[in-house]
XYZ file of C-alpha atoms in Angstrom:
668
model
C -0.181 0.075 -0.188
C 2.875 2.174 0.838
C 4.123 2.044 -2.811
C 0.976 3.553 -4.403
C 1.924 7.163 -3.853
C 5.009 6.626 -5.512
C 3.137 4.107 -8.284
C 0.809 6.851 -9.021
C 3.077 9.967 -9.343
C 5.258 7.749 -11.695
C 2.309 7.076 -14.042
C 1.346 10.399 -14.054
C 4.814 11.614 -14.680
C 5.074 9.118 -17.837
C 1.587 10.103 -19.100
C 2.641 13.193 -18.941
C 5.829 12.645 -21.047
C 4.123 10.462 -23.379
C 2.271 13.686 -24.069
C 5.081 15.897 -24.393
C 6.961 14.117 -27.060
C 3.261 13.331 -28.831
C 2.906 16.892 -29.028
C 6.527 17.882 -30.137
C 6.416 15.493 -32.748
C 2.985 16.713 -34.109
C 3.908 20.413 -33.949
C 7.589 20.106 -35.370
C 6.889 18.020 -38.330
C 3.899 20.164 -39.057
C 6.216 22.463 -38.870
C 8.880 20.760 -41.155
C 6.349 20.564 -43.549
C 5.319 23.964 -44.095
C 8.526 24.802 -45.521
C 7.959 22.263 -48.296
C 11.314 20.440 -48.018
C 11.662 17.008 -47.642
C 11.467 16.109 -43.521
C 13.049 13.335 -41.572
C 11.859 12.216 -38.560
C 14.077 11.446 -36.101
C 13.266 9.842 -32.275
C 16.280 11.827 -31.518
C 17.392 15.324 -31.684
C 20.423 15.699 -33.705
C 21.769 18.824 -32.002
C 20.910 18.244 -28.301
C 23.554 18.762 -26.488
C 23.439 15.026 -24.559
C 23.567 13.270 -27.456
C 26.428 15.288 -29.440
C 28.168 14.454 -25.880
C 27.247 10.752 -25.898
C 26.557 9.950 -29.806
C 30.138 8.349 -30.263
C 29.041 5.490 -28.045
C 25.550 5.301 -28.250
C 25.189 5.312 -31.898
C 27.100 1.933 -32.508
C 24.783 0.052 -29.438
C 21.664 1.314 -30.543
C 22.262 0.027 -34.537
C 23.182 -3.165 -33.173
C 20.267 -3.595 -30.908
C 17.864 -2.175 -33.479
C 16.507 -3.363 -36.648
C 18.498 -1.676 -39.493
C 14.585 -0.726 -40.693
C 14.006 1.478 -37.772
C 16.702 3.621 -38.481
C 18.565 2.864 -42.216
C 16.484 6.355 -43.366
C 17.769 9.162 -40.853
C 20.882 7.329 -39.136
C 23.342 9.135 -41.306
C 21.974 12.212 -39.894
C 22.895 11.185 -36.241
C 26.569 9.994 -37.092
C 29.268 12.211 -36.237
C 31.222 14.330 -39.306
C 28.187 12.851 -41.936
C 28.744 15.928 -43.272
C 32.397 15.365 -44.351
C 32.931 11.228 -45.086
C 32.134 9.168 -47.172
C 30.370 11.529 -49.312
C 28.918 14.518 -48.161
C 26.695 15.123 -51.707
C 25.064 11.692 -51.285
C 22.873 12.067 -48.749
C 21.290 15.376 -50.317
C 21.001 13.513 -53.381
C 18.991 10.302 -51.804
C 16.618 12.949 -50.438
C 16.632 14.533 -53.811
C 16.878 17.884 -52.895
C 19.912 20.359 -51.608
C 17.473 21.147 -48.931
C 15.906 18.853 -45.816
C 14.370 19.365 -42.278
C 15.242 16.915 -39.521
C 12.122 16.895 -37.002
C 11.622 15.389 -33.448
C 9.642 16.005 -30.708
C 12.176 18.548 -29.057
C 13.814 20.220 -31.968
C 13.749 21.272 -35.814
C 17.128 21.978 -37.954
C 17.517 22.847 -41.386
C 20.668 21.300 -43.398
C 21.022 22.546 -47.109
C 23.687 22.612 -49.654
C 21.884 24.884 -51.842
C 24.078 28.051 -52.833
C 20.777 30.518 -53.277
C 19.756 29.473 -49.779
C 23.586 29.463 -48.093
C 23.645 32.861 -49.485
C 20.266 34.529 -48.320
C 20.865 33.013 -44.738
C 24.747 34.193 -44.630
C 23.435 37.899 -46.045
C 20.210 38.610 -44.168
C 22.246 38.752 -40.736
C 19.094 40.116 -39.059
C 16.703 37.355 -40.146
C 19.275 34.565 -40.019
C 21.730 35.836 -36.625
C 24.611 33.615 -35.489
C 23.395 30.951 -33.351
C 25.330 31.786 -31.044
C 24.281 28.877 -28.341
C 26.261 26.853 -30.025
C 29.674 29.026 -29.415
C 28.798 30.206 -25.428
C 31.780 28.017 -24.536
C 33.782 29.723 -26.032
C 34.034 32.800 -23.450
C 36.187 31.074 -21.706
C 39.029 34.044 -21.652
C 35.953 36.389 -22.333
C 32.924 37.641 -24.771
C 33.921 38.311 -28.513
C 33.112 38.969 -32.094
C 32.203 35.360 -32.397
C 30.095 34.986 -29.176
C 27.625 38.053 -29.627
C 24.925 39.090 -31.426
C 23.150 42.424 -32.314
C 25.039 45.635 -31.125
C 27.566 43.658 -29.602
C 28.500 41.684 -32.169
C 28.697 45.227 -33.996
C 30.677 46.576 -31.192
C 33.146 43.661 -31.479
C 33.277 43.713 -34.842
C 34.133 47.266 -35.679
C 37.067 47.001 -33.296
C 39.009 44.046 -33.944
C 39.091 44.585 -38.099
C 40.954 47.920 -37.495
C 43.889 45.444 -37.553
C 42.850 43.121 -41.038
C 43.994 46.017 -44.080
C 46.596 45.367 -46.585
C 49.325 46.736 -44.487
C 49.656 44.389 -42.151
C 48.919 41.579 -44.556
C 52.318 42.807 -45.837
C 53.803 42.409 -42.519
C 52.533 38.730 -42.153
C 53.499 37.596 -45.508
C 57.220 38.659 -44.303
C 56.600 37.180 -40.887
C 55.248 33.543 -42.913
C 58.235 33.277 -45.131
C 60.461 34.109 -42.023
C 58.739 30.833 -40.144
C 58.566 28.777 -42.893
C 62.300 28.813 -43.463
C 62.189 28.217 -39.622
C 60.010 24.769 -40.120
C 62.081 24.161 -42.990
C 65.446 24.545 -40.952
C 64.222 22.484 -38.046
C 62.963 19.510 -40.532
C 66.678 19.346 -41.884
C 68.580 19.864 -38.231
C 69.203 16.865 -36.119
C 67.806 18.733 -33.281
C 64.455 18.934 -34.325
C 62.173 16.592 -33.568
C 59.686 16.441 -36.295
C 61.848 14.053 -38.252
C 62.970 10.576 -37.998
C 67.123 10.836 -38.442
C 67.308 7.413 -39.956
C 68.144 7.635 -43.703
C 68.940 11.087 -44.708
C 71.660 11.424 -46.762
C 74.576 14.527 -47.281
C 74.888 16.335 -50.160
C 76.396 19.173 -52.235
C 77.945 22.046 -49.820
C 76.832 20.150 -46.431
C 73.529 20.904 -47.247
C 71.001 17.276 -47.067
C 69.731 16.266 -49.759
C 66.382 15.181 -47.533
C 64.827 15.009 -44.482
C 64.215 12.268 -42.047
C 60.502 10.324 -42.627
C 58.102 13.618 -40.562
C 55.748 11.858 -39.135
C 54.125 15.149 -37.161
C 53.531 17.114 -40.071
C 50.336 18.486 -38.425
C 52.065 19.221 -35.263
C 54.629 21.305 -37.534
C 52.218 23.425 -39.417
C 50.811 23.740 -36.201
C 53.364 25.314 -34.919
C 54.077 27.517 -37.905
C 50.728 28.599 -37.403
C 51.066 29.217 -34.139
C 54.505 31.305 -34.334
C 52.496 33.422 -36.781
C 49.680 33.964 -34.722
C 52.139 35.041 -31.830
C 53.274 37.930 -34.610
C 50.075 38.517 -35.679
C 47.867 38.596 -32.723
C 51.166 40.269 -30.130
C 53.582 41.286 -31.928
C 55.897 38.927 -30.642
C 58.784 36.798 -32.837
C 58.410 32.984 -31.485
C 61.378 30.446 -32.022
C 61.768 27.523 -33.691
C 63.638 25.051 -31.327
C 66.769 25.272 -33.275
C 67.071 29.095 -33.202
C 68.162 31.482 -30.659
C 66.872 34.498 -29.462
C 68.144 37.754 -31.537
C 69.950 40.336 -29.613
C 68.065 43.087 -30.501
C 65.207 41.450 -28.675
C 62.755 44.351 -26.553
C 63.682 43.181 -23.332
C 59.978 43.274 -22.776
C 58.798 40.680 -25.339
C 62.146 38.713 -24.604
C 60.092 36.641 -21.578
C 57.234 35.949 -24.219
C 59.754 34.594 -27.265
C 61.617 32.531 -24.687
C 62.421 29.362 -25.164
C 62.622 28.940 -21.236
C 59.697 29.775 -18.969
C 60.491 33.170 -17.002
C 60.838 33.692 -13.163
C 57.101 32.914 -12.020
C 56.055 30.595 -14.819
C 56.056 27.078 -15.108
C 55.955 26.671 -19.505
C 56.682 29.187 -21.950
C 54.176 31.530 -23.477
C 54.670 29.232 -26.773
C 54.005 25.761 -24.933
C 51.420 27.302 -22.546
C 49.143 28.631 -26.045
C 49.819 25.622 -27.583
C 48.601 23.318 -24.976
C 45.573 25.482 -24.479
C 45.002 24.959 -28.217
C 45.313 22.011 -28.239
C 43.460 20.824 -24.864
C 40.518 23.350 -25.613
C 38.073 20.723 -25.687
C 38.965 19.850 -22.139
C 38.659 23.393 -20.959
C 35.180 24.000 -22.651
C 33.820 21.156 -21.002
C 35.180 20.549 -17.437
C 34.307 23.185 -15.159
C 38.056 25.175 -13.949
C 37.019 24.141 -10.268
C 37.214 20.357 -11.131
C 40.346 20.181 -13.653
C 42.438 21.928 -10.776
C 41.970 19.609 -8.519
C 42.321 16.455 -10.784
C 46.261 15.233 -9.543
C 48.981 14.317 -12.400
C 49.108 10.648 -10.845
C 45.528 9.482 -12.549
C 47.466 8.271 -15.046
C 47.635 9.325 -18.615
C 44.263 11.164 -18.758
C 45.621 12.984 -15.439
C 48.644 14.589 -16.721
C 46.870 15.697 -19.625
C 43.903 17.527 -17.651
C 46.689 18.618 -15.413
C 48.861 19.875 -18.172
C 45.482 21.682 -19.155
C 44.784 23.411 -16.526
C 48.473 24.557 -15.951
C 48.443 25.866 -19.299
C 45.572 27.873 -18.878
C 47.244 29.705 -15.268
C 49.783 30.341 -17.116
C 48.323 31.479 -20.135
C 45.934 34.011 -18.507
C 48.564 35.007 -16.532
C 51.047 35.865 -19.388
C 47.706 37.758 -21.130
C 47.186 39.824 -18.193
C 51.182 40.625 -17.877
C 50.824 41.889 -21.789
C 47.877 43.773 -20.877
C 49.207 45.567 -17.966
C 52.485 46.169 -19.779
C 50.615 47.532 -23.345
C 48.242 50.161 -20.891
C 51.534 51.140 -19.400
C 53.212 52.108 -22.911
C 50.424 53.808 -23.998
C 49.889 55.870 -20.705
C 54.020 56.563 -21.554
C 53.161 57.683 -24.720
C 55.588 54.832 -26.446
C 54.580 54.372 -30.018
C 53.703 50.969 -31.344
C 56.450 49.152 -33.773
C 56.181 48.409 -36.986
C 54.055 45.036 -37.982
C 50.644 44.059 -36.675
C 49.280 43.397 -32.959
C 45.548 42.574 -32.687
C 45.945 42.635 -29.082
C 48.189 46.054 -28.796
C 45.522 47.695 -30.879
C 42.569 46.281 -28.928
C 44.364 48.084 -25.773
C 45.172 50.949 -27.684
C 41.380 51.534 -28.598
C 39.969 51.445 -25.121
C 43.146 53.192 -23.163
C 44.216 55.469 -26.184
C 41.743 58.641 -26.696
C 42.863 59.217 -29.779
C 42.106 55.772 -31.120
C 39.079 55.412 -29.908
C 36.202 54.043 -32.488
C 32.818 55.558 -32.610
C 29.315 54.115 -33.152
C 26.202 56.851 -33.725
C 28.660 59.356 -31.423
C 29.106 57.224 -28.712
C 32.669 55.989 -28.114
C 33.152 52.162 -28.625
C 35.480 50.309 -25.607
C 35.755 46.807 -24.814
C 35.807 45.624 -21.374
C 39.503 44.166 -20.480
C 38.195 40.719 -20.208
C 36.598 41.431 -23.975
C 40.203 42.581 -25.097
C 41.384 39.039 -24.290
C 38.527 37.230 -24.835
C 38.781 38.744 -28.700
C 42.969 38.117 -28.353
C 41.995 34.686 -27.362
C 38.989 33.405 -30.303
C 41.495 35.522 -32.800
C 44.403 33.374 -32.221
C 42.369 30.254 -32.242
C 40.504 30.499 -35.258
C 43.133 31.758 -37.297
C 46.204 28.636 -35.614
C 44.003 25.586 -36.202
C 42.337 26.480 -39.613
C 45.398 27.874 -41.632
C 47.403 25.510 -39.760
C 45.495 21.979 -41.218
C 44.974 23.752 -44.675
C 48.336 23.581 -45.184
C 49.367 20.320 -43.524
C 46.484 18.787 -46.069
C 47.559 21.009 -48.678
C 51.391 19.294 -48.334
C 49.846 15.653 -48.016
C 47.929 16.360 -51.434
C 50.425 17.607 -53.319
C 53.105 14.569 -52.379
C 50.098 12.576 -53.442
C 49.922 14.139 -56.381
C 53.685 14.874 -58.022
C 52.460 15.940 -60.876
C 50.842 19.189 -59.488
C 54.266 19.938 -58.043
C 55.584 20.477 -61.014
C 53.285 22.725 -61.985
C 53.441 25.037 -58.745
C 57.566 25.289 -58.755
C 57.423 26.263 -62.299
C 54.946 28.698 -61.217
C 57.172 29.413 -58.364
C 60.161 29.962 -60.636
C 58.138 32.046 -63.265
C 57.065 34.691 -59.923
C 60.255 34.609 -57.604
C 63.239 32.792 -59.820
C 64.651 29.149 -58.308
C 67.403 31.290 -56.631
C 66.083 34.294 -55.181
C 66.369 34.598 -51.450
C 62.878 34.628 -50.194
C 63.648 37.177 -47.354
C 64.189 40.107 -50.391
C 60.456 38.764 -51.320
C 57.901 42.290 -52.357
C 54.654 41.581 -50.748
C 52.793 44.183 -53.323
C 54.940 43.119 -56.144
C 54.049 39.395 -55.974
C 50.873 38.782 -54.007
C 48.146 38.952 -56.773
C 50.443 36.583 -59.100
C 50.709 34.172 -56.162
C 46.909 33.831 -55.613
C 46.484 33.806 -59.694
C 49.323 31.250 -59.680
C 48.592 27.135 -59.660
C 49.624 28.024 -55.875
C 46.442 29.871 -55.457
C 44.779 26.964 -57.173
C 45.885 24.671 -55.117
C 45.006 26.075 -51.619
C 41.616 27.072 -53.187
C 40.951 23.229 -54.009
C 42.107 21.806 -50.724
C 39.793 24.851 -49.010
C 37.028 23.366 -51.315
C 37.448 19.714 -50.700
C 38.993 19.530 -47.148
C 37.177 22.923 -45.400
C 38.035 23.906 -42.083
C 34.727 23.794 -41.113
C 32.523 21.717 -42.573
C 28.828 23.523 -40.930
C 28.400 27.212 -40.022
C 25.495 27.171 -37.827
C 22.713 29.759 -38.118
C 19.215 30.322 -37.055
C 15.794 31.902 -37.726
C 15.012 34.455 -35.967
C 12.571 34.646 -33.643
C 9.809 35.037 -36.316
C 9.307 33.496 -39.125
C 11.225 34.059 -42.314
C 11.002 33.193 -45.983
C 13.726 32.682 -48.147
C 13.486 31.856 -51.697
C 14.916 29.080 -53.830
C 14.534 28.628 -57.815
C 12.180 31.050 -57.733
C 9.402 29.018 -54.823
C 9.599 31.009 -51.208
C 9.968 28.347 -48.408
C 8.480 29.543 -44.807
C 11.261 28.822 -41.979
C 10.069 28.253 -38.752
C 11.104 30.824 -36.039
C 14.236 29.683 -34.340
C 15.212 26.976 -36.123
C 18.973 26.052 -36.521
C 20.162 26.416 -40.109
C 22.902 24.403 -41.296
C 24.705 24.933 -44.098
C 27.189 22.003 -44.585
C 29.805 23.663 -46.723
C 31.729 20.228 -47.661
C 28.545 19.415 -49.716
C 27.638 22.393 -51.513
C 31.746 22.504 -52.391
C 31.147 19.409 -53.976
C 28.166 20.275 -55.601
C 27.729 19.422 -59.621
C 24.893 22.495 -60.011
C 28.350 24.955 -58.960
C 30.892 23.216 -59.804
C 32.538 21.730 -63.378
C 33.718 18.334 -63.351
C 37.141 17.682 -65.524
C 37.409 15.782 -68.540
C 38.853 12.243 -69.060
C 41.410 13.044 -71.365
C 41.216 9.796 -73.009
C 37.285 9.385 -73.235
C 36.529 13.230 -73.565
C 33.991 12.759 -71.094
C 32.911 14.194 -67.601
C 34.079 12.440 -64.265
C 31.306 12.163 -62.640
C 32.807 11.350 -59.457
C 35.437 14.428 -59.976
C 34.214 16.831 -57.642
C 35.091 14.089 -54.382
C 38.658 14.434 -55.884
C 41.394 17.219 -55.146
C 42.339 18.575 -58.594
C 43.613 22.390 -59.026
C 43.204 22.242 -62.842
C 39.570 22.565 -62.165
C 40.260 26.299 -61.026
C 41.556 26.790 -64.792
C 38.085 25.910 -66.305
C 35.180 28.720 -67.415
C 33.283 30.133 -64.416
C 29.625 28.745 -64.651
C 27.348 31.116 -66.746
C 25.760 33.893 -64.445
C 22.424 32.450 -65.064
C 22.976 29.691 -63.122
C 22.938 31.397 -59.823
C 19.660 32.812 -58.408
C 21.312 35.111 -55.939
C 23.367 36.729 -58.598
C 20.535 39.374 -59.024
C 19.983 39.531 -55.677
C 23.983 40.162 -54.674
C 23.902 43.688 -55.873
C 20.736 44.347 -53.504
C 22.083 42.612 -50.644
C 25.184 44.458 -50.888
C 23.883 47.686 -50.758
C 21.700 46.808 -47.835
C 24.680 45.626 -45.485
C 27.004 47.944 -43.555
C 30.373 47.745 -43.902
C 31.852 46.446 -40.783
C 35.342 46.554 -41.724
C 38.188 43.831 -42.781
C 39.087 42.792 -46.278
C 36.692 43.563 -49.150
C 37.780 41.564 -52.119
C 36.743 38.179 -53.051
C 38.165 34.965 -51.551
C 39.606 33.796 -55.035
C 41.957 35.454 -57.228
C 39.331 37.017 -60.310
C 41.528 35.186 -63.159
C 40.746 32.119 -62.009
C 37.117 29.971 -61.747
C 34.598 32.021 -60.248
C 32.267 30.240 -57.950
C 28.402 31.071 -57.929
C 27.975 32.697 -54.554
C 26.906 30.598 -51.612
C 28.834 27.809 -53.225
C 32.379 28.921 -51.719
C 32.423 29.646 -48.261
C 35.152 28.134 -46.673
C 35.590 31.568 -45.055
C 31.468 31.804 -44.412
C 29.956 34.856 -46.008
C 28.612 37.996 -46.021
C 28.713 40.208 -42.622
C 30.083 37.586 -40.366
C 32.818 36.273 -42.768
C 36.504 35.621 -41.542
C 38.033 38.645 -40.815
C 41.318 36.990 -41.153
C 40.406 35.545 -44.403
C 42.764 37.770 -46.366
C 45.454 37.016 -43.861
C 45.167 33.681 -43.983
C 45.259 33.497 -47.661
C 48.626 35.545 -47.276
C 49.903 32.968 -45.043
C 49.298 30.431 -47.066
C 50.752 30.829 -50.138
C 53.722 32.396 -48.816
C 54.437 29.525 -46.906
C 53.775 27.173 -50.351
C 55.963 29.278 -52.235
C 58.755 29.308 -49.628
C 58.496 25.214 -48.978
C 58.524 24.047 -53.031
C 60.863 27.081 -54.294
C 63.876 25.052 -52.966
C 61.976 21.553 -52.196
C 59.665 18.822 -53.361
C 57.807 16.582 -50.766
C 56.974 13.137 -51.219
C 55.204 10.474 -49.166
C 56.878 7.862 -46.655
C 56.996 4.064 -48.670
C 57.418 1.138 -46.938
C 61.231 0.654 -48.185
C 64.192 1.278 -47.136
C 66.714 3.903 -48.873
C 68.534 1.103 -50.040
C 65.621 -0.544 -51.341
C 64.678 2.308 -53.323
C 68.172 3.260 -54.744
C 68.019 -0.205 -56.470
C 64.460 -0.565 -57.354
C 63.924 0.351 -61.508
C 61.417 2.964 -62.359
C 57.984 0.189 -62.079
C 59.155 -0.901 -58.660
C 59.100 2.968 -57.787
C 55.746 3.630 -59.118
C 54.678 0.551 -57.464
C 55.547 1.127 -53.688
C 54.617 5.051 -54.312
C 50.825 4.360 -55.436
C 50.467 1.954 -52.842
C 51.619 5.132 -50.383
C 49.291 7.442 -52.287
C 46.187 4.981 -51.507
C 47.112 4.837 -47.748
C 47.618 8.362 -47.647
C 44.077 9.524 -49.432
C 42.304 7.090 -46.798
C 43.823 8.455 -43.901
C 42.500 11.867 -44.509
C 39.193 10.588 -45.055
C 39.649 9.763 -41.971
C 39.710 13.230 -40.684
C 37.700 14.650 -38.424
C 35.675 17.455 -36.824
C 37.070 18.431 -33.119
C 36.910 22.776 -33.453
C 38.046 22.280 -36.852
C 38.782 19.257 -39.599
C 41.787 17.191 -38.790
C 43.729 13.847 -38.141
C 43.190 12.266 -34.780
C 43.905 9.761 -32.697
C 47.351 9.746 -33.817
C 46.526 9.439 -36.927
C 49.179 10.924 -39.942
C 50.528 10.797 -43.050
C 54.382 10.700 -43.144
C 56.077 12.651 -45.498
C 60.327 13.545 -46.833
C 60.634 16.897 -48.059
C 64.131 16.483 -50.716
C 65.782 18.899 -52.638
C 64.308 19.280 -56.042
C 66.330 17.623 -58.322
C 67.030 14.844 -56.067
C 63.347 13.651 -56.273
C 63.350 9.558 -55.997
C 60.063 8.846 -57.254
C 59.360 11.832 -59.233
C 59.628 12.673 -62.963
C 59.410 16.259 -64.705
C 55.278 15.571 -64.993
C 55.105 12.682 -62.476
C 55.821 9.143 -60.969
C 58.904 7.721 -62.342
């Protein structure tokens, strides 16, 4: 008898939960069908935070326990990284639409690979604001331009955009050249941990013919990007392990560039920043109060968690010291050194009355926490994205020797084979670089392996309408809208397929392959874009929020339909640093391939390769290409798209003319 109240309460709860689920399904399915797009009904909302954190181990269990007919139609949208592999276009093709809506009892979500819809969603900022609910955890050091919306975002954007101009792009170009030479020097240095020493051979004038097998290419490009960000974000000159501190280094800045922790710190600035970025998911998901109490003795995970906490403490301490020093310099009338320094500009915008930005007559000033929040988010956004694109570009070039030859011919034409990269002139060379095969190579990597595969937006607080092929579609209020970048950038509606040289026919699967030649094909006719007529009208409605205003690609290359090439997003919230990123990447490729070629490491020793005939070398290299391609296709989204779980593609850099597997036009 004593259980009766409990049973009654449980029955009431189950009845209420059943009704809520039923009512939720009924309401959301009705809203989804009003859009006019195909509807996928799912028992679990795929954007639920609980599902996102548990799907990696729950999904395999559910698919084993349930009959396939119960989940076959929708399981792909519940699967991690379905937007990237195996083929993001296949799901849209199966549904017969470039846009579909997912309806569950507790939520709606719209996924689209339609360039017209994407362009409207990204351009109409008030109607489709950024879904900042998914970015709140990025306020780890303070609110910033990524995590805010409305008038607050407008202030953040105006203030932070001041540093992103052509003069600073030129400074970044020179720093990228310097850091790329430092990375190459490390690969050929016996003290560098990024390459295995076995198999290196001496060359002329004491210069090695090739590096050892580099198994840490992703780590090395991360360090390369970090060092450039140190300059871009903080005006610092960060060093590689084999480099020495310059004698003329500003004493105030020396502690930030030192290879040893200064007094009062347990990590160097570079190591603290690198570790914060590497362990960012730990810092975002685990409260600081918990992290600091986890002892190192809890095995490898305990050590990782403790290291993440230690890095955050050190980085925060460096940033507070940097902020204090910058304020002191401003009040003392000390002028900024020539070069780029985002945080210095942010500090000056608050503490230097002569440089304060105005908004409708009112002075716009960031709080100290917002200055540090923006400095960090610029570092996070500009670090992994650029590093991963360069990493994948190098791997793709190693997989495609014939493309390397084209790249090197263009480098020779622009700079000459024997010029000193330190003498390269940014203003004279940047347009030629972006229009060359170097630009095509970077663009093709951004198309096939974008840094992020989805850019979350949402419908405003009231229903909105979009136009698609002359039809109007009603978008329910507050519904997340997910432009799937990796799918639209592989769509035959907007991208040309190459012709097979033998059959003269287009290759239907070509858009899932890396082919820089695509960027030299004629642009699609303007009539194929439903957004081209709207482009001028949209631009007139958009306020200039600062930053680079030009196109993302050279006008001499293939011109994608608006909304079909969005690796840097589009509209008012497009990436502030996209020009800087392109400058860094073309500079790096030019420096790397002016003197060197890259080869995949093969399953054969140097001695075995040396006695192989051409056909044998071709055979072992094709096997390495197949393995590398399979590895790249296993990339996962962890903040950005990258190789995880220890996956890597081993490569070697060799001096031009000393290649073992490459003839003038490709494999031997």
